[in-house]
Each structure stands twice: as structure tokens, then as C-alpha cells.
PDB file of C-alpha atoms in Angstrom:
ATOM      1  CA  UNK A   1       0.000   0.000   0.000  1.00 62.00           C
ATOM      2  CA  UNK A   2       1.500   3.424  -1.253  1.00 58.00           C
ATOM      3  CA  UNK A   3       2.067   5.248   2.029  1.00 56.00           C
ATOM      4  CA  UNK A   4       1.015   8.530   0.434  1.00 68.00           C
ATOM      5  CA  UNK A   5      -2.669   7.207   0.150  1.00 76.00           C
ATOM      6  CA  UNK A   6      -5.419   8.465   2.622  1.00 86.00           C
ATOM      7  CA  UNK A   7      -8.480   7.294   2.773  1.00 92.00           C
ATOM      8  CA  UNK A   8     -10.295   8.023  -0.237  1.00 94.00           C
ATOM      9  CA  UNK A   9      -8.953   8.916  -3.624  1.00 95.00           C
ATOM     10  CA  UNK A  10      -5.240  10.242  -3.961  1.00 94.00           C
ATOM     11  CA  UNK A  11      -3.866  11.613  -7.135  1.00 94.00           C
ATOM     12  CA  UNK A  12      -0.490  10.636  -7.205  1.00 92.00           C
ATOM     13  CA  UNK A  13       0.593  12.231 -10.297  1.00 91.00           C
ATOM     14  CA  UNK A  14       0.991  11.367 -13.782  1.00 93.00           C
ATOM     15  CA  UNK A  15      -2.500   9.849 -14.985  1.00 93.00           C
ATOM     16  CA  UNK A  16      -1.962   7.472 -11.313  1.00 94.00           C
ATOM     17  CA  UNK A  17      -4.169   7.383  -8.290  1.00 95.00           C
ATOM     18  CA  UNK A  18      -4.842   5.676  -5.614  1.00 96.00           C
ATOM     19  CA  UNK A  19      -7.844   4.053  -3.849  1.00 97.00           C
ATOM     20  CA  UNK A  20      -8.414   3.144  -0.515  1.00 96.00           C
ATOM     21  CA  UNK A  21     -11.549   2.608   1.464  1.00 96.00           C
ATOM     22  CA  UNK A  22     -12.649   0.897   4.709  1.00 95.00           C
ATOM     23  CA  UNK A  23     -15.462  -1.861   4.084  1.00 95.00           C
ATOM     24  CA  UNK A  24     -14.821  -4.236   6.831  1.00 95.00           C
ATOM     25  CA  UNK A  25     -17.661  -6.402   6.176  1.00 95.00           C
ATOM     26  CA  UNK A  26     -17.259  -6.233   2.474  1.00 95.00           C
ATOM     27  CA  UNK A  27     -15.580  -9.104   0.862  1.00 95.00           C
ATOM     28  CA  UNK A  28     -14.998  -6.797  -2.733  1.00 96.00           C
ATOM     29  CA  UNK A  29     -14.813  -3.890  -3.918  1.00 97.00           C
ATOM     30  CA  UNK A  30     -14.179  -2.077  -7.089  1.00 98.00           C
ATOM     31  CA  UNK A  31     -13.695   1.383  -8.095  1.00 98.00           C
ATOM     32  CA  UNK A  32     -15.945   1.953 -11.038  1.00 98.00           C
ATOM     33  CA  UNK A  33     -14.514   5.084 -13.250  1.00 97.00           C
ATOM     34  CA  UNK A  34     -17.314   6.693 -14.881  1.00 96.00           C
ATOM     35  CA  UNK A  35     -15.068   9.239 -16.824  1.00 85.00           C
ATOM     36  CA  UNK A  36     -13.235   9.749 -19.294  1.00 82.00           C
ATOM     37  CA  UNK A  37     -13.779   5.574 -20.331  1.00 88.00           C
ATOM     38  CA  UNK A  38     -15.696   3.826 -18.171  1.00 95.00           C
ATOM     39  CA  UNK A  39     -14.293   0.585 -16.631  1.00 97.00           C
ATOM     40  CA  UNK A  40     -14.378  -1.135 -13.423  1.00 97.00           C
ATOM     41  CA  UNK A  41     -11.270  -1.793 -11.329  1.00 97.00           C
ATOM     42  CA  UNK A  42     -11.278  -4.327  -8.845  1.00 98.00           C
ATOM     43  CA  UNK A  43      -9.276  -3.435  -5.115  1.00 97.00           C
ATOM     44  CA  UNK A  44      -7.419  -5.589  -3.131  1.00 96.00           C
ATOM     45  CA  UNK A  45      -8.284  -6.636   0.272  1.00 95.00           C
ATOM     46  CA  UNK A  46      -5.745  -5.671   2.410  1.00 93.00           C
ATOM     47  CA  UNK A  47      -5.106  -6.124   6.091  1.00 89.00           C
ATOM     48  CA  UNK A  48      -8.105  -5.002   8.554  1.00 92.00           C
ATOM     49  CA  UNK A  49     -11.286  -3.813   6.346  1.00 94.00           C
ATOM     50  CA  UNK A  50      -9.470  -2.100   3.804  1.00 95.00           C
ATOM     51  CA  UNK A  51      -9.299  -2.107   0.040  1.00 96.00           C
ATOM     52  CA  UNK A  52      -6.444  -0.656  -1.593  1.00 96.00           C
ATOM     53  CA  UNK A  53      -5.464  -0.095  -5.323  1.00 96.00           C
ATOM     54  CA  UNK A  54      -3.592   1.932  -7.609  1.00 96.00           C
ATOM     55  CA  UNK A  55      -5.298   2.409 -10.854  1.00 96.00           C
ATOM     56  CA  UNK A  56      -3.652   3.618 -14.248  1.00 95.00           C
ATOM     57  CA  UNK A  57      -5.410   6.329 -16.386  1.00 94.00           C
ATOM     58  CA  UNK A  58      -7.037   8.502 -14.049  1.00 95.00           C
ATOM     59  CA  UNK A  59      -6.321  12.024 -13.925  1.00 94.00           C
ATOM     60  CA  UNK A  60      -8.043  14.847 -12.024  1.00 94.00           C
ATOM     61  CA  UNK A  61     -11.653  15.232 -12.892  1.00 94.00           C
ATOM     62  CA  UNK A  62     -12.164  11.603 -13.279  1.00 96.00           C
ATOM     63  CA  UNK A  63     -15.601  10.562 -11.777  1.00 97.00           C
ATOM     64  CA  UNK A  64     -16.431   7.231 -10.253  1.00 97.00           C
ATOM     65  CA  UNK A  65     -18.069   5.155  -7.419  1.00 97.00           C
ATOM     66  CA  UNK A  66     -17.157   2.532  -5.040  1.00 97.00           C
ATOM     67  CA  UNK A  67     -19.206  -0.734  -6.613  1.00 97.00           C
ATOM     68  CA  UNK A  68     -19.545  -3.465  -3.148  1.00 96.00           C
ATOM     69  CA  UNK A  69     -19.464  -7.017  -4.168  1.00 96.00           C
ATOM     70  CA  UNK A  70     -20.366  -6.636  -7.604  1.00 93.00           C
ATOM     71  CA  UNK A  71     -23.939  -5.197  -6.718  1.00 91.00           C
ATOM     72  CA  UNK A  72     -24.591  -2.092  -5.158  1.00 94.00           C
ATOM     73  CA  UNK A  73     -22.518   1.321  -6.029  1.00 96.00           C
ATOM     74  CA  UNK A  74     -21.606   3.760  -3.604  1.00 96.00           C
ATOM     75  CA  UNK A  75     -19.989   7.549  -3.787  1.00 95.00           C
ATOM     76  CA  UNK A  76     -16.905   7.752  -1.802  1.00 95.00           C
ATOM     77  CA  UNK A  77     -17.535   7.970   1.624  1.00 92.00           C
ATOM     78  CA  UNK A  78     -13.842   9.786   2.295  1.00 91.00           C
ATOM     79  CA  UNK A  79     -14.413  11.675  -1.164  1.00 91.00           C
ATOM     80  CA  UNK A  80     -12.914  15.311  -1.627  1.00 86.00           C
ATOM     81  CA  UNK A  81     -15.321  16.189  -3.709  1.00 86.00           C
ATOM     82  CA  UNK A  82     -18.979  15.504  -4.851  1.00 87.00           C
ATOM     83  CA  UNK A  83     -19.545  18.087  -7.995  1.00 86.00           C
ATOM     84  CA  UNK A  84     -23.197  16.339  -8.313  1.00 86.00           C
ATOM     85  CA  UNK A  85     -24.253  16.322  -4.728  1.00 82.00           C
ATOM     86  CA  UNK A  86     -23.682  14.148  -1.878  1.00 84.00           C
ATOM     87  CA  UNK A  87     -25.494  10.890  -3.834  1.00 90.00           C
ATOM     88  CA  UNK A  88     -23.762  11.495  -7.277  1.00 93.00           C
ATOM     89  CA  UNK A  89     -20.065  10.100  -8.378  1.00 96.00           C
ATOM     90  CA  UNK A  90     -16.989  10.993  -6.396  1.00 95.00           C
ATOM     91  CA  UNK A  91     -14.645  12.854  -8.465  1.00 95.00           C
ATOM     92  CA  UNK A  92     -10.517  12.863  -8.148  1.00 95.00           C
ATOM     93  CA  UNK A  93      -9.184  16.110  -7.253  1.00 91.00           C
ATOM     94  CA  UNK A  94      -5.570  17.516  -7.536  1.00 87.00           C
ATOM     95  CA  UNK A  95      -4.736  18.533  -4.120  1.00 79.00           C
ATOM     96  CA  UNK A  96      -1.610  20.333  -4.820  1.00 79.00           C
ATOM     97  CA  UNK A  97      -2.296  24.373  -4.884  1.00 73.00           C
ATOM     98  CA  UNK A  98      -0.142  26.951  -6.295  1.00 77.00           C
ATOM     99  CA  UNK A  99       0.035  30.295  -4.507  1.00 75.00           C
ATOM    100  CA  UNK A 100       0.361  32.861  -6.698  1.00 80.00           C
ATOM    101  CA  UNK A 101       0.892  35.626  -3.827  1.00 80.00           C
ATOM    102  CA  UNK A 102       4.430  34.008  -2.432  1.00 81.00           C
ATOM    103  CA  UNK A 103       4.672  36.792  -0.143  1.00 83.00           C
ATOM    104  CA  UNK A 104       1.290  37.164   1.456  1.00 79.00           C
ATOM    105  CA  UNK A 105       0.989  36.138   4.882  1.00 80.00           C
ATOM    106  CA  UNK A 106      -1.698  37.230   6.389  1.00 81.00           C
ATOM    107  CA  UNK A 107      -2.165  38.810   9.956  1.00 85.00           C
ATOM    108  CA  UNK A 108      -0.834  37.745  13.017  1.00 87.00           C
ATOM    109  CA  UNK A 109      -3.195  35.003  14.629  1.00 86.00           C
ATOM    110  CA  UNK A 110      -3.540  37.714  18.058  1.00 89.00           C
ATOM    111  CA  UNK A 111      -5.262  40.316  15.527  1.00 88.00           C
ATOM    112  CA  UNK A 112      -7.862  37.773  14.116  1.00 88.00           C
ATOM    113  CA  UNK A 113     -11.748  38.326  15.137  1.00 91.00           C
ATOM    114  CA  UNK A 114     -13.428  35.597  13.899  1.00 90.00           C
ATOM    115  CA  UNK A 115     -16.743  35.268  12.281  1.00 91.00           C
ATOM    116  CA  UNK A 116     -18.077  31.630  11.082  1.00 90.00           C
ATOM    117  CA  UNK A 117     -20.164  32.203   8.202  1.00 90.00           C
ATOM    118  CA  UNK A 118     -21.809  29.800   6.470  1.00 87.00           C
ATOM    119  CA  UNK A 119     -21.999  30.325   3.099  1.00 81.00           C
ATOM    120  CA  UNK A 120     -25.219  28.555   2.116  1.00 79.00           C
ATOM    121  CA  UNK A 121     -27.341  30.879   4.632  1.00 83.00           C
ATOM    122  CA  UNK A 122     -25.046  33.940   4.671  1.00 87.00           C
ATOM    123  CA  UNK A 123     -27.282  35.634   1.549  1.00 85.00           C
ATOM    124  CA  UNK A 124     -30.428  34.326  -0.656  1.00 85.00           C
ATOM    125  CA  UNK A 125     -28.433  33.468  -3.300  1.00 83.00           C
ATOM    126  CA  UNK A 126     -25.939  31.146  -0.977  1.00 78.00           C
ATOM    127  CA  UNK A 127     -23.018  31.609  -3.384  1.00 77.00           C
ATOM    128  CA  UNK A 128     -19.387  33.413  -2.445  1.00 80.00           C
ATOM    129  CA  UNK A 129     -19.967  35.900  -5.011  1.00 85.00           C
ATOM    130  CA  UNK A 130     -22.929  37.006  -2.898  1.00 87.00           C
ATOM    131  CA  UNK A 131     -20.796  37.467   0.224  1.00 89.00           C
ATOM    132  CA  UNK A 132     -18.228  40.059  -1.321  1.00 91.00           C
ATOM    133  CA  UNK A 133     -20.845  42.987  -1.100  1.00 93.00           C
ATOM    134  CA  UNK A 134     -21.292  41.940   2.869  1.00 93.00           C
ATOM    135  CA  UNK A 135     -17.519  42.360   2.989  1.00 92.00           C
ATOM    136  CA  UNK A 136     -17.335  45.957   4.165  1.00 92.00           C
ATOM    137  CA  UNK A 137     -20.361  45.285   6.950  1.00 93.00           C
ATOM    138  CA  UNK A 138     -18.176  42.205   8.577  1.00 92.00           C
ATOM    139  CA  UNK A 139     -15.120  44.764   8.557  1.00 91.00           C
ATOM    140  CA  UNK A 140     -16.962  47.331   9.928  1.00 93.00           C
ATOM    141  CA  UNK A 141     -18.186  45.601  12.836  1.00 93.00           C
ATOM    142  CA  UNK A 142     -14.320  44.709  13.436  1.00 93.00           C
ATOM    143  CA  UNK A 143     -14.093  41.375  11.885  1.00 92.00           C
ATOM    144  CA  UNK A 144     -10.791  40.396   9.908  1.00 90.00           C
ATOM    145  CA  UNK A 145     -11.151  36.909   9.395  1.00 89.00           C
ATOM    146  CA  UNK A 146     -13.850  34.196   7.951  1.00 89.00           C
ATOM    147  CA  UNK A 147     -13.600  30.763   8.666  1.00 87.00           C
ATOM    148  CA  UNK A 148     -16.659  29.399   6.036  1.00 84.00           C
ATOM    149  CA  UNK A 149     -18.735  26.840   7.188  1.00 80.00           C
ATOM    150  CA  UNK A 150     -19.447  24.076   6.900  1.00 66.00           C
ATOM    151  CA  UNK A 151     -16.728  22.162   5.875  1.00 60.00           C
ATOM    152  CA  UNK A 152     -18.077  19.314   4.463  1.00 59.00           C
ATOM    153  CA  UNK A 153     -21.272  18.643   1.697  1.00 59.00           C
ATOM    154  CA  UNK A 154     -24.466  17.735   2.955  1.00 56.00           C
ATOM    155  CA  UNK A 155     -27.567  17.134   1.009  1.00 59.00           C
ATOM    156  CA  UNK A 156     -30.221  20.146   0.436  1.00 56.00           C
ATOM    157  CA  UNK A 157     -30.194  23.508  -1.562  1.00 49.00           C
ATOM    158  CA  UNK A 158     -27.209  24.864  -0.373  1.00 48.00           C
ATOM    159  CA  UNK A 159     -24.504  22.134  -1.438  1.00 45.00           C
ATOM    160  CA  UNK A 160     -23.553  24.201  -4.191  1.00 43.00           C
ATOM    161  CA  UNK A 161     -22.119  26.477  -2.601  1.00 40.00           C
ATOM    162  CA  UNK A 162     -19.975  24.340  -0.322  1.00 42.00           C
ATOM    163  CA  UNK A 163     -18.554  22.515  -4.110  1.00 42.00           C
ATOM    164  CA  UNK A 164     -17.719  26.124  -4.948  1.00 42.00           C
ATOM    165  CA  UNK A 165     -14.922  26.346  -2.216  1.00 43.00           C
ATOM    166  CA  UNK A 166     -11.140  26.781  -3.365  1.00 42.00           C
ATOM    167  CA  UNK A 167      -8.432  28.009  -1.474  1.00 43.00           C
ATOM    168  CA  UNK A 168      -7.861  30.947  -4.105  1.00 46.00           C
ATOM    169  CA  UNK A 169     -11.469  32.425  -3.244  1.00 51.00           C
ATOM    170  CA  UNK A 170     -10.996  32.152   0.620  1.00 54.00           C
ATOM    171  CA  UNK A 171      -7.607  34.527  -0.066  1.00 54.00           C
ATOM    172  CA  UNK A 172      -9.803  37.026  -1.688  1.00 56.00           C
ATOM    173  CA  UNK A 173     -12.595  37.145   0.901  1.00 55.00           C
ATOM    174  CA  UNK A 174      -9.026  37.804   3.688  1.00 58.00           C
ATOM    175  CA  UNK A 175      -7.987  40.313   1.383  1.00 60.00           C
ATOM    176  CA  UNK A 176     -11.446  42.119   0.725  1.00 58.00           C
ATOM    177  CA  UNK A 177     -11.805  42.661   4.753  1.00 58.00           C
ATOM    178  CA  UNK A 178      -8.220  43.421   5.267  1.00 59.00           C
ATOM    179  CA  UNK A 179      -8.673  46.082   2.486  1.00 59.00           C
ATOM    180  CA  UNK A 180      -4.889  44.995   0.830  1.00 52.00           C
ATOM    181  CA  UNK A 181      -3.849  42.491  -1.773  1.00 46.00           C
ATOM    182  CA  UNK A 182      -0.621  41.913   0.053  1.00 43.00           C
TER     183      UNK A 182
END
């Protein structure tokens, strides 16, 4: 087993990634790949519940679910993302991020007041676009940092919102209430 796996899907790079999932009462699994060919790919049963595999041939983007001895199909319980809702495919992210701001490092953790906003409620609309006119109110009142909630999907209206969520677009909320781009 490729020490750099987690639970769930890893992209290791190079059109490789690797599977791992906890089904202690399952005797197989198989990862099914919906996207860009679909195939199914059977795990191996390794030591204490777990079903490991490295699979050729899938690159970010790639869609699939977990199929449990050859009947029912499952999303990925440990999956990083769920682009079609909680019940839809599993799809493999990248996890690497590239900063494009090398030098920007915030404020010091003593300066933040925190405000947990969640970013399916926060407006009508639910989205992070709709948040940036609030900005100026949350700065106002003496906030400087968000911490979005929740961090994890959930079935109901606002999941899209949650999918929406990048690193890049939490920067630009911090920099929109610290009023500087650096």
C-alpha cells in the first residue's frame, strides 16, 4: 500500500491514483470510473477492512463510485469532492495548490476576530460571489477573518455552494476585509 494514500482517492501524479476505502464487512470492492472511459477496477483486500489499489489512467476530474461485491454502487464515503451532490459520483481532485501571492501572509493570529459564516445561509443566493458585497459590513463591525462553514457537503439547496470552495477564493474574501492584496 503506497504510504502517500489516505483514505479516499489520492492523485499521485501522472495519470496514477490511488484508492483506498474501509469496508470491513465487504468481501470486494471495485472502483468503477465513470469518466473519461468507463471501466471497473477491482481493489485488493488488504489487512483489517481495507481495500487498496492503484489504478492507471485517471487524472483529475475523473468521476467514479465505489461498486460493493459486484452489486450495489456507492460515492466515496472519504471523497474530496462531490460536484453532483452528496449521492452522485466521487470525483478525483488535484490537491496540490499553487500560490500565486508568495509573499502574502496574512495577519498575526492575536489580531484575528473571527466570524463563522456559512456560506449557504449567509445571503439568498448562498453563493461566495454574494458574500463580497457583505464584505465591508463584517469589517466594519471589526471582523478580519472568515472561517466558512461548513466544511463538508451535505444534502439540500445549499450544497452548491460548499462545491464552490477553493483556497484561491478564501484569499480574496481575507484580502477584501483586510482592504490589501498583500
Amino acid at each position: 500500500m503506497n504510504s502517500k494514500c489516505g483514505l479516499g482517492a489520492t492523485y499521485l501524479g501522472g495519470g496514477t491514483c490511488g484508492f483506498l476505502v474501509w469496508a470491513p464487512l465487504i468481501n470486494q470492492v471495485e472502483v468503477h470510473i465513470l469518466s473519461p472511459e468507463e471501466r471497473i477496477v477491482p481493489l485488493e483486500k488488504v489487512s483489517q477492512g481495507y481495500h487498496y489499489g492503484v489504478v492507471q489512467g485517471v487524472k483529475p476530474g475523473t468521476r467514479y463510485f465505489y461498486r460493493l461485491d459486484g452489486d450495489t454502487e456507492h460515492p466515496d464515503p472519504a471523497s474530496k469532492f462531490q460536484p453532483e451532490g452528496v449521492h452522485g459520483p466521487s470525483q478525483v481532485n488535484d490537491p496540490h495548490f499553487v500560490w500565486e501571492e508568495l509573499h502574502w501572509s496574512g495577519i498575526p493570529f492575536s489580531h484575528y476576530v473571527l466570524y463563522e459564516l456559512h456560506v449557504g445561509t449567509f445571503t439568498a443566493q448562498g453563493t461566495f460571489d454574494a458574500i463580497v458585497p457583505h464584505l465591508d459590513e463584517l469589517k466594519d463591525l471589526g471582523i478580519t477573518s472568515i472561517e466558512i462553514m461548513p466544511v463538508a457537503q451535505f444534502p439540500g439547496i445549499a450544497t452548491g455552494a460548499m462545491m464552490a470552495f477553493t483556497l484561491s477564493r478564501c484569499k480574496i474574501l481575507m484580502e477584501v476585509l483586510m482592504g490589501s492584496k498583500g
